[in-house]
Short mmCIF file of C-alpha atoms in Angstrom, two decimals:
data_model
loop_
_atom_site.label_atom_id
_atom_site.label_comp_id
_atom_site.label_asym_id
_atom_site.label_seq_id
_atom_site.Cartn_x
_atom_site.Cartn_y
_atom_site.Cartn_z
CA MET A 1 -55.85 73.07 -19.65
CA ILE A 2 -60.07 73.33 -19.59
CA ASN A 3 -61.92 71.15 -17.02
CA ALA A 4 -65.77 71.63 -18.02
CA ILE A 5 -68.64 69.69 -17.75
CA VAL A 6 -71.01 71.53 -20.12
CA ALA A 7 -74.89 69.92 -19.53
CA SER A 8 -77.90 70.65 -20.79
CA THR A 9 -79.87 70.40 -17.74
CA SER A 10 -79.58 69.97 -14.02
CA THR A 11 -82.40 67.57 -13.62
CA ILE A 12 -83.52 65.11 -15.32
CA HIS A 13 -87.03 63.31 -15.27
CA GLY A 14 -87.61 60.98 -12.70
CA SER A 15 -84.71 61.65 -10.72
CA SER A 16 -82.96 64.05 -8.09
CA TYR A 17 -81.03 67.88 -9.38
CA LEU A 18 -77.45 66.68 -10.32
CA GLU A 19 -78.44 63.04 -10.18
CA TYR A 20 -77.46 61.37 -13.44
CA LEU A 21 -73.94 63.59 -13.04
CA LYS A 22 -72.90 62.66 -9.82
CA PRO A 23 -70.12 59.97 -11.58
CA ALA A 24 -69.06 62.88 -13.91
CA LEU A 25 -68.89 64.98 -11.04
CA LYS A 26 -67.53 62.83 -8.58
CA GLU A 27 -64.73 63.23 -11.20
CA LEU A 28 -64.37 66.97 -12.04
CA TYR A 29 -64.21 68.04 -8.71
CA LYS A 30 -61.82 65.00 -7.45
CA ALA A 31 -59.06 67.98 -6.04
CA SER A 32 -61.55 70.46 -4.89
CA ASN A 33 -62.73 70.69 -1.37
CA GLU A 34 -65.10 73.87 -2.09
CA VAL A 35 -66.96 75.07 -5.06
CA VAL A 36 -67.89 78.77 -5.92
CA PHE A 37 -71.50 78.60 -7.00
CA ILE A 38 -73.01 81.44 -9.36
CA PRO A 39 -76.34 81.77 -8.66
CA TYR A 40 -77.31 84.94 -10.66
CA ALA A 41 -79.61 82.74 -13.16
CA ARG A 42 -82.30 82.66 -10.01
CA PRO A 43 -84.33 79.77 -11.77
CA SER A 44 -88.27 81.15 -10.96
CA GLY A 45 -87.18 84.08 -9.00
CA LEU A 46 -85.06 81.93 -5.89
CA THR A 47 -82.88 84.60 -4.19
CA HIS A 48 -79.41 83.45 -4.27
CA ASP A 49 -79.11 82.58 -0.41
CA GLU A 50 -82.19 80.14 -1.76
CA TYR A 51 -80.76 78.93 -5.15
CA THR A 52 -76.96 78.21 -3.06
CA LYS A 53 -78.83 76.34 -1.00
CA ILE A 54 -80.14 74.13 -3.19
CA ALA A 55 -76.67 73.57 -5.00
CA GLU A 56 -75.45 72.55 -1.58
CA ASN A 57 -77.85 70.05 -0.97
CA GLY A 58 -77.01 68.81 -4.70
CA LEU A 59 -73.42 68.91 -4.09
CA LYS A 60 -73.09 67.30 -0.56
CA ASP A 61 -72.75 63.72 -1.36
CA LEU A 62 -69.23 64.72 -2.89
CA GLY A 63 -68.24 66.30 0.52
CA VAL A 64 -67.48 70.00 -1.43
CA LYS A 65 -68.09 73.26 0.61
CA VAL A 66 -70.32 75.13 -1.77
CA ILE A 67 -70.22 79.09 -1.38
CA GLY A 68 -72.19 80.94 -3.08
CA LEU A 69 -70.49 84.13 -5.18
CA HIS A 70 -72.93 87.25 -4.19
CA THR A 71 -71.12 86.68 -0.90
CA PHE A 72 -67.51 86.99 -1.35
CA LYS A 73 -66.64 91.04 -1.69
CA ASN A 74 -64.68 91.08 -4.10
CA PRO A 75 -66.30 88.56 -6.57
CA GLN A 76 -63.59 88.74 -9.51
CA GLN A 77 -61.15 88.04 -6.88
CA ALA A 78 -63.67 85.03 -5.58
CA LEU A 79 -62.94 83.69 -9.25
CA THR A 80 -60.19 83.95 -9.85
CA ASN A 81 -59.47 82.47 -5.96
CA ALA A 82 -62.35 79.58 -6.99
CA LYS A 83 -61.00 76.26 -6.36
CA ALA A 84 -63.49 75.06 -8.55
CA ILE A 85 -67.45 76.81 -10.25
CA PHE A 86 -70.54 75.82 -10.90
CA THR A 87 -73.03 78.02 -12.74
CA GLY A 88 -76.96 76.93 -11.98
CA GLY A 89 -79.22 77.53 -14.42
CA GLY A 90 -82.34 79.66 -14.44
CA ASN A 91 -82.73 82.60 -16.99
CA THR A 92 -79.62 83.41 -19.19
CA PHE A 93 -80.47 87.12 -19.66
CA GLN A 94 -80.63 87.54 -16.23
CA LEU A 95 -77.42 85.53 -15.69
CA VAL A 96 -75.26 87.43 -18.45
CA HIS A 97 -76.58 90.62 -17.23
CA MET A 98 -75.03 90.25 -13.91
CA LEU A 99 -71.76 88.66 -15.25
CA HIS A 100 -71.33 91.83 -17.41
CA GLN A 101 -72.40 94.52 -14.90
CA LEU A 102 -70.00 92.95 -12.51
CA ASN A 103 -67.06 92.53 -15.18
CA LEU A 104 -67.26 89.30 -14.03
CA MET A 105 -67.47 87.31 -17.68
CA GLU A 106 -64.15 87.76 -18.63
CA THR A 107 -63.10 86.95 -15.40
CA LEU A 108 -64.84 83.59 -15.43
CA LYS A 109 -63.03 82.91 -18.93
CA GLU A 110 -59.73 82.66 -17.44
CA ALA A 111 -60.34 81.16 -14.90
CA ILE A 112 -62.10 78.07 -16.97
CA ILE A 113 -59.10 78.41 -19.54
CA LYS A 114 -56.37 78.08 -17.22
CA GLY A 115 -58.44 74.68 -15.20
CA THR A 116 -60.44 75.72 -12.62
CA PRO A 117 -62.96 72.38 -12.71
CA TYR A 118 -66.40 74.52 -13.99
CA LEU A 119 -69.82 72.76 -14.10
CA GLY A 120 -72.51 74.72 -16.20
CA THR A 121 -76.35 73.55 -16.51
CA SER A 122 -78.64 75.12 -18.88
CA ALA A 123 -78.33 78.92 -18.46
CA GLY A 124 -74.48 78.08 -17.01
CA SER A 125 -73.88 76.04 -20.36
CA ASN A 126 -74.90 78.77 -22.57
CA ILE A 127 -72.61 81.25 -21.45
CA CYS A 128 -69.92 78.03 -22.15
CA GLY A 129 -70.74 79.32 -26.25
CA PRO A 130 -69.58 82.58 -27.80
CA THR A 131 -72.67 84.00 -27.60
CA MET A 132 -76.30 83.34 -25.34
CA GLN A 133 -78.02 84.22 -28.45
CA THR A 134 -79.24 80.76 -28.55
CA THR A 135 -81.10 80.44 -24.91
CA ASN A 136 -85.29 79.28 -25.00
CA ASP A 137 -85.32 82.20 -21.91
CA MET A 138 -87.38 85.25 -21.82
CA PRO A 139 -85.51 88.33 -22.05
CA VAL A 140 -86.56 89.64 -18.72
CA VAL A 141 -83.64 92.19 -18.59
CA TYR A 142 -81.65 93.93 -20.75
CA PRO A 143 -78.01 92.79 -20.43
CA SER A 144 -75.14 94.80 -21.73
CA SER A 145 -73.71 92.34 -23.68
CA PHE A 146 -74.94 88.95 -25.27
CA LYS A 147 -71.00 87.93 -25.58
CA THR A 148 -70.63 84.97 -23.17
CA THR A 149 -67.32 83.21 -22.68
CA GLY A 150 -66.49 81.50 -25.87
CA ILE A 151 -64.60 78.36 -23.70
CA ILE A 152 -66.30 76.29 -26.87
CA PRO A 153 -66.22 77.46 -30.20
CA PHE A 154 -69.77 77.45 -30.66
CA ASN A 155 -73.36 78.27 -29.09
CA ILE A 156 -75.43 75.57 -27.04
CA ASN A 157 -79.11 75.22 -27.01
CA ALA A 158 -79.87 73.94 -23.74
CA HIS A 159 -83.49 71.26 -23.55
CA TYR A 160 -83.51 70.90 -27.46
CA LEU A 161 -86.74 69.74 -28.08
CA ASP A 162 -87.38 67.83 -31.74
CA PRO A 163 -90.24 69.20 -33.33
CA ASP A 164 -93.75 67.99 -32.15
CA THR A 165 -95.34 66.72 -36.08
CA SER A 166 -98.30 66.38 -33.88
CA SER A 167 -98.67 69.91 -32.93
CA THR A 168 -101.36 71.87 -34.31
CA HIS A 169 -99.76 75.08 -32.54
CA LYS A 170 -98.77 77.69 -34.46
CA GLY A 171 -95.50 79.28 -32.71
CA GLU A 172 -92.17 78.47 -34.24
CA THR A 173 -90.50 74.95 -33.51
CA ARG A 174 -86.68 74.90 -31.50
CA GLU A 175 -84.86 74.14 -35.38
CA THR A 176 -86.70 76.95 -36.96
CA ARG A 177 -85.48 79.30 -33.80
CA ILE A 178 -82.19 78.06 -34.65
CA LYS A 179 -82.56 78.47 -38.68
CA GLU A 180 -83.22 81.94 -38.25
CA PHE A 181 -79.82 82.19 -35.53
CA HIS A 182 -78.44 81.29 -38.88
CA ILE A 183 -79.56 84.16 -41.16
CA TYR A 184 -77.96 86.85 -38.84
CA ASN A 185 -74.97 84.66 -37.44
CA SER A 186 -72.17 82.26 -38.12
CA THR A 187 -72.09 80.08 -35.03
CA THR A 188 -72.42 76.78 -35.06
CA VAL A 189 -74.84 75.85 -32.63
CA LEU A 190 -75.46 72.31 -30.84
CA GLY A 191 -79.00 71.05 -29.58
CA LEU A 192 -78.61 69.58 -26.32
CA ARG A 193 -81.23 66.94 -24.91
CA GLU A 194 -81.41 66.76 -21.79
CA GLY A 195 -79.37 63.77 -20.11
CA SER A 196 -76.76 65.21 -22.82
CA TRP A 197 -73.60 66.72 -21.44
CA LEU A 198 -69.95 67.83 -22.97
CA LYS A 199 -66.75 66.83 -21.21
CA VAL A 200 -64.57 69.46 -21.99
CA LYS A 201 -60.66 68.43 -21.19
CA GLY A 202 -58.43 70.85 -22.92
CA ASP A 203 -59.29 70.84 -26.67
CA ASP A 204 -61.22 67.54 -26.43
CA ILE A 205 -65.12 68.19 -26.51
CA ILE A 206 -66.63 64.64 -26.38
CA LEU A 207 -70.80 64.35 -26.06
CA GLU A 208 -71.66 61.99 -23.22
CA GLY A 209 -74.97 60.86 -21.69
CA ASP A 210 -76.96 57.96 -23.50
CA LEU A 211 -78.45 60.71 -25.93
CA THR A 212 -77.38 62.11 -29.90
CA ALA A 213 -77.02 65.60 -29.87
CA ARG A 214 -77.92 67.48 -33.29
CA VAL A 215 -75.60 69.83 -34.81
CA PHE A 216 -76.37 72.83 -37.03
CA ILE A 217 -73.86 74.73 -39.10
CA LYS A 218 -75.09 77.49 -41.21
CA GLN A 219 -76.26 76.74 -44.15
CA LYS A 220 -76.08 73.06 -43.91
CA PRO A 221 -78.93 70.52 -43.03
CA PRO A 222 -78.60 69.85 -39.62
CA TYR A 223 -77.38 66.80 -38.59
CA GLU A 224 -77.23 64.30 -35.26
CA VAL A 225 -73.71 62.90 -34.01
CA GLU A 226 -73.74 59.96 -31.35
CA LYS A 227 -71.67 59.56 -27.75
CA GLY A 228 -68.37 59.95 -27.70
CA PHE A 229 -68.23 62.23 -30.74
CA ASN A 230 -65.45 64.68 -30.83
CA PHE A 231 -66.87 68.31 -31.18
CA LYS A 232 -62.38 69.56 -32.24
CA GLU A 233 -63.23 67.47 -35.18
CA LEU A 234 -65.64 70.43 -36.38
CA ILE A 235 -63.59 72.93 -35.25
CA MET B 1 -108.55 107.37 -31.51
CA ILE B 2 -106.28 104.44 -31.73
CA ASN B 3 -108.24 101.89 -33.85
CA ALA B 4 -106.00 98.49 -34.07
CA ILE B 5 -106.31 94.51 -34.52
CA VAL B 6 -103.50 92.82 -31.71
CA ALA B 7 -103.43 89.07 -32.90
CA SER B 8 -101.62 86.37 -31.61
CA THR B 9 -100.81 84.65 -34.69
CA SER B 10 -101.55 85.35 -38.05
CA THR B 11 -102.23 82.04 -38.77
CA ILE B 12 -104.78 79.17 -37.09
CA HIS B 13 -104.67 75.63 -37.59
CA GLY B 14 -106.41 74.50 -40.61
CA SER B 15 -106.90 78.11 -41.99
CA SER B 16 -104.87 79.98 -44.06
CA TYR B 17 -102.86 82.78 -43.59
CA LEU B 18 -104.94 85.88 -42.36
CA GLU B 19 -108.56 83.41 -42.86
CA TYR B 20 -109.50 83.82 -39.07
CA LEU B 21 -109.18 87.65 -39.19
CA LYS B 22 -110.86 88.74 -42.31
CA PRO B 23 -114.49 89.76 -40.94
CA ALA B 24 -112.49 92.18 -39.04
CA LEU B 25 -109.74 93.29 -40.62
CA LYS B 26 -112.86 93.75 -43.28
CA GLU B 27 -114.11 96.41 -40.87
CA LEU B 28 -110.62 97.62 -39.82
CA TYR B 29 -109.13 97.98 -43.33
CA LYS B 30 -112.79 99.57 -44.48
CA ALA B 31 -111.92 102.92 -45.48
CA SER B 32 -108.26 102.24 -46.31
CA ASN B 33 -106.95 101.31 -50.09
CA GLU B 34 -103.48 100.67 -48.97
CA VAL B 35 -101.30 99.36 -46.53
CA VAL B 36 -97.66 99.96 -45.62
CA PHE B 37 -96.27 96.19 -44.56
CA ILE B 38 -93.36 96.24 -41.35
CA PRO B 39 -91.76 93.34 -42.95
CA TYR B 40 -88.79 93.53 -40.19
CA ALA B 41 -89.74 90.06 -38.35
CA ARG B 42 -88.62 88.17 -41.93
CA PRO B 43 -89.88 84.97 -40.01
CA SER B 44 -87.27 81.92 -41.23
CA GLY B 45 -85.53 84.58 -42.91
CA LEU B 46 -87.51 85.56 -45.80
CA THR B 47 -86.51 88.19 -47.76
CA HIS B 48 -88.96 91.91 -47.42
CA ASP B 49 -89.94 91.35 -50.60
CA GLU B 50 -90.89 87.90 -50.20
CA TYR B 51 -92.64 88.32 -46.84
CA THR B 52 -94.37 91.33 -48.36
CA LYS B 53 -95.58 89.02 -51.15
CA ILE B 54 -97.53 87.11 -48.63
CA ALA B 55 -98.82 89.82 -47.33
CA GLU B 56 -100.25 90.90 -50.56
CA ASN B 57 -101.60 87.28 -51.31
CA GLY B 58 -103.35 87.07 -47.72
CA LEU B 59 -104.97 90.79 -48.31
CA LYS B 60 -105.58 90.56 -51.79
CA ASP B 61 -109.62 90.05 -51.28
CA LEU B 62 -109.88 93.25 -49.41
CA GLY B 63 -108.81 94.97 -52.53
CA VAL B 64 -106.25 96.95 -50.53
CA LYS B 65 -102.74 97.35 -52.43
CA VAL B 66 -99.70 96.37 -49.74
CA ILE B 67 -96.33 98.40 -50.22
CA GLY B 68 -93.20 97.41 -48.26
CA LEU B 69 -91.98 99.79 -45.96
CA HIS B 70 -88.40 98.40 -47.00
CA THR B 71 -89.48 99.69 -50.18
CA PHE B 72 -89.43 103.94 -49.49
CA LYS B 73 -86.81 105.89 -49.31
CA ASN B 74 -88.00 107.91 -46.50
CA PRO B 75 -89.56 105.49 -44.16
CA GLN B 76 -90.26 107.72 -41.59
CA GLN B 77 -92.56 110.11 -44.01
CA ALA B 78 -93.79 106.46 -45.36
CA LEU B 79 -95.25 105.71 -41.76
CA THR B 80 -96.17 109.25 -41.01
CA ASN B 81 -98.19 109.50 -43.89
CA ALA B 82 -99.58 105.67 -44.41
CA LYS B 83 -103.65 105.06 -45.07
CA ALA B 84 -102.75 101.75 -42.84
CA ILE B 85 -100.59 99.74 -41.91
CA PHE B 86 -100.16 95.84 -40.96
CA THR B 87 -96.43 94.46 -38.66
CA GLY B 88 -96.31 90.90 -39.29
CA GLY B 89 -95.12 88.20 -37.19
CA GLY B 90 -91.30 86.48 -37.16
CA ASN B 91 -88.51 87.37 -34.98
CA THR B 92 -88.74 90.25 -32.60
CA PHE B 93 -85.35 90.93 -31.79
CA GLN B 94 -84.87 91.67 -35.38
CA LEU B 95 -87.84 93.40 -36.03
CA VAL B 96 -87.58 95.72 -32.68
CA HIS B 97 -83.51 96.47 -33.73
CA MET B 98 -84.48 97.26 -37.60
CA LEU B 99 -87.62 99.36 -36.01
CA HIS B 100 -84.96 101.45 -33.56
CA GLN B 101 -81.64 101.44 -36.11
CA LEU B 102 -84.23 103.41 -38.20
CA ASN B 103 -85.88 105.92 -35.52
CA LEU B 104 -88.91 104.60 -36.51
CA MET B 105 -90.71 103.08 -32.95
CA GLU B 106 -91.68 106.45 -31.90
CA THR B 107 -93.30 107.18 -35.56
CA LEU B 108 -94.63 104.13 -35.96
CA LYS B 109 -96.66 104.87 -32.79
CA GLU B 110 -97.78 107.89 -33.38
CA ALA B 111 -98.94 107.15 -36.54
CA ILE B 112 -101.18 104.35 -34.37
CA ILE B 113 -102.38 107.42 -31.46
CA LYS B 114 -103.41 109.41 -34.40
CA GLY B 115 -105.18 106.33 -35.91
CA THR B 116 -103.46 105.15 -38.74
CA PRO B 117 -105.66 101.46 -38.92
CA TYR B 118 -103.18 99.15 -37.72
CA LEU B 119 -103.18 95.19 -37.69
CA GLY B 120 -100.11 93.19 -35.52
CA THR B 121 -99.63 89.49 -35.89
CA SER B 122 -97.23 87.85 -33.98
CA ALA B 123 -94.11 90.07 -33.31
CA GLY B 124 -96.23 92.13 -34.34
CA SER B 125 -98.28 92.51 -31.80
CA ASN B 126 -95.54 92.15 -28.81
CA ILE B 127 -94.79 95.27 -30.22
CA CYS B 128 -98.36 97.26 -28.68
CA GLY B 129 -96.95 96.58 -25.32
CA PRO B 130 -94.53 99.21 -23.36
CA THR B 131 -91.61 96.56 -23.80
CA MET B 132 -90.88 93.54 -25.97
CA GLN B 133 -89.69 91.85 -23.26
CA THR B 134 -92.93 88.31 -23.07
CA THR B 135 -91.62 87.79 -26.40
CA ASN B 136 -90.61 83.72 -27.17
CA ASP B 137 -88.30 83.99 -29.70
CA MET B 138 -84.49 83.76 -30.14
CA PRO B 139 -81.98 86.76 -29.58
CA VAL B 140 -80.98 86.17 -32.62
CA VAL B 141 -80.17 90.22 -32.55
CA TYR B 142 -79.39 92.77 -30.39
CA PRO B 143 -81.51 95.58 -30.15
CA SER B 144 -80.63 99.18 -29.11
CA SER B 145 -82.73 98.73 -26.92
CA PHE B 146 -86.34 96.27 -25.11
CA LYS B 147 -88.96 99.40 -25.38
CA THR B 148 -91.55 99.19 -28.00
CA THR B 149 -95.16 101.27 -28.80
CA GLY B 150 -96.73 100.85 -25.42
CA ILE B 151 -100.20 101.49 -27.72
CA ILE B 152 -101.53 98.84 -24.40
CA PRO B 153 -100.43 99.49 -22.05
CA PHE B 154 -99.55 95.94 -21.30
CA ASN B 155 -97.43 93.25 -22.64
CA ILE B 156 -98.69 90.31 -24.79
CA ASN B 157 -97.56 87.25 -24.87
CA ALA B 158 -98.31 85.96 -27.73
CA HIS B 159 -98.69 82.37 -28.88
CA TYR B 160 -99.67 81.38 -25.41
CA LEU B 161 -99.24 77.99 -24.68
CA ASP B 162 -100.68 75.80 -21.32
CA PRO B 163 -98.36 73.98 -19.39
CA ASP B 164 -98.72 70.29 -20.77
CA THR B 165 -98.45 67.84 -17.28
CA SER B 166 -97.95 65.21 -19.21
CA SER B 167 -94.66 66.37 -20.35
CA THR B 168 -91.39 64.69 -18.43
CA HIS B 169 -89.60 67.78 -19.58
CA LYS B 170 -87.37 70.11 -17.71
CA GLY B 171 -87.20 73.15 -19.43
CA GLU B 172 -89.57 76.03 -18.30
CA THR B 173 -93.33 76.36 -18.55
CA ARG B 174 -94.36 80.40 -20.49
CA GLU B 175 -95.97 80.74 -16.96
CA THR B 176 -93.22 80.31 -15.24
CA ARG B 177 -91.46 82.78 -18.00
CA ILE B 178 -94.03 84.85 -17.54
CA LYS B 179 -93.05 84.48 -13.35
CA GLU B 180 -89.86 85.16 -14.02
CA PHE B 181 -90.53 88.40 -15.89
CA HIS B 182 -92.80 89.79 -12.66
CA ILE B 183 -89.05 89.19 -10.17
CA TYR B 184 -87.63 92.09 -12.28
CA ASN B 185 -90.62 93.99 -14.37
CA SER B 186 -93.89 95.42 -13.13
CA THR B 187 -96.07 95.42 -16.38
CA THR B 188 -98.85 93.36 -16.57
CA VAL B 189 -98.72 90.34 -19.02
CA LEU B 190 -101.79 89.12 -20.93
CA GLY B 191 -101.02 85.45 -22.61
CA LEU B 192 -102.96 85.49 -25.91
CA ARG B 193 -103.76 82.24 -27.45
CA GLU B 194 -103.53 81.46 -30.76
CA GLY B 195 -107.22 81.98 -32.38
CA SER B 196 -107.77 85.06 -29.87
CA TRP B 197 -107.07 88.94 -30.73
CA LEU B 198 -107.65 92.57 -29.30
CA LYS B 199 -109.92 94.87 -30.97
CA VAL B 200 -108.20 98.27 -29.31
CA LYS B 201 -110.29 101.40 -30.47
CA GLY B 202 -109.17 104.60 -28.10
CA ASP B 203 -109.30 103.77 -24.83
CA ASP B 204 -111.25 99.91 -25.31
CA ILE B 205 -109.04 96.78 -25.48
CA ILE B 206 -111.83 93.82 -26.67
CA LEU B 207 -110.63 90.30 -25.75
CA GLU B 208 -111.88 88.87 -29.47
CA GLY B 209 -112.66 84.48 -31.04
CA ASP B 210 -113.39 81.80 -28.75
CA LEU B 211 -111.07 81.67 -26.53
CA THR B 212 -109.92 82.78 -23.05
CA ALA B 213 -106.64 84.81 -22.18
CA ARG B 214 -104.46 84.24 -19.34
CA VAL B 215 -103.55 87.84 -16.78
CA PHE B 216 -100.35 88.05 -15.31
CA ILE B 217 -100.40 90.77 -12.39
CA LYS B 218 -97.13 90.92 -10.39
CA GLN B 219 -98.08 88.76 -7.36
CA LYS B 220 -100.61 88.03 -8.19
CA PRO B 221 -102.13 84.38 -8.78
CA PRO B 222 -102.91 84.57 -13.19
CA TYR B 223 -106.94 84.48 -13.75
CA GLU B 224 -108.80 83.94 -16.97
CA VAL B 225 -110.33 86.29 -18.74
CA GLU B 226 -113.30 85.59 -21.09
CA LYS B 227 -113.59 87.06 -25.01
CA GLY B 228 -115.72 90.54 -24.77
CA PHE B 229 -113.93 91.78 -21.75
CA ASN B 230 -112.77 94.91 -21.44
CA PHE B 231 -108.83 95.39 -20.43
CA LYS B 232 -109.19 98.87 -20.17
CA GLU B 233 -111.04 97.84 -16.57
CA LEU B 234 -107.37 96.85 -15.69
CA ILE B 235 -105.53 100.12 -16.44
#
């Protein structure tokens, strides 16, 4: 049974790394004394070691040991045997590139489906949908595929931002970009604002956090759902 | 000899489509009575016909006939024989996907290098650098390669935006994204704000418009260049 937290961001304004998620993480990792951390998204180009250190600090008051996936000789086996997994944010293209290059996408999917507790933040949440095609990131590397784990049946747009009606900028809004995605694709997209996360348990996918989230279904007007909404109703 | 305008945007705030570029376009297209329009970037999913109509309206007071590339049976031949070319903005992934699928990237490059007057706006400017990897667009389709024409030796970041120091949003700034690009790539990037464009004539690549532009060279602090700067000094 899937047991996962899929969060828009690791950090909200005025709060430290992972702080707002702590009560949920205590619950998620309660039976785990060790978390395998996937550092491949490398925000601002941090090394795998540097990024793993940040994750370690973020989780230290939960009493879990954090081990970077890059330190294992056999990362497939490490994911399969992991007691718990955390994929941090950063650049989604780089994350997906590495997961495909090391043949880990399917292994990660299987580990989550069999019930390994999983936390994803930002890029680590983008890989929970069927594809990474609603990321906001820059294509800094060319992954061999845009396919991701699909442990939830819709795509995530992390750090979702509402259109700024006072802006004079002519670049596209997030909503316009998601509409363009739906010209070429039919997968539903969830715009998850900073501070929102999904609690996934088996078939239940519940919206948590204080904000509403925005649902984009192809050829329908987008709409908001409230905290507590169960996305299995959408499927 | 290359004769091109590489613009950050087609439209600036408070002005109509292409209006601010009109004096430069009169000069660019002065010897051309016909422009082949590349509509593949399809902003907001406009059809190729709809988008070509917009380009036609935008250029009508220059007295040039606008023909959509999608209407030709042999688009390679159409580009090779074109009197002038204009690639409009929209989604860079879709534009690059189509150009590779139809084997047009090299043909377009050759046409521009032999001197066919070229206008690119936004996505149409992103394809002037060596790769599309500094686009802001969403990866709505999977192109067979991120390589583009390379008629200028650095990448463009169109619609460049300065960091908003008052923002509480945790998504990455444009500058952070470009720094991430430089973790994995060494190509110089030019952040071109809305209202700026490059006038490319032979080896000269001159910054035009009233704003400064921001240069990102790998492992150096970014800096601003003024109107009139010739980027051949960078190369």
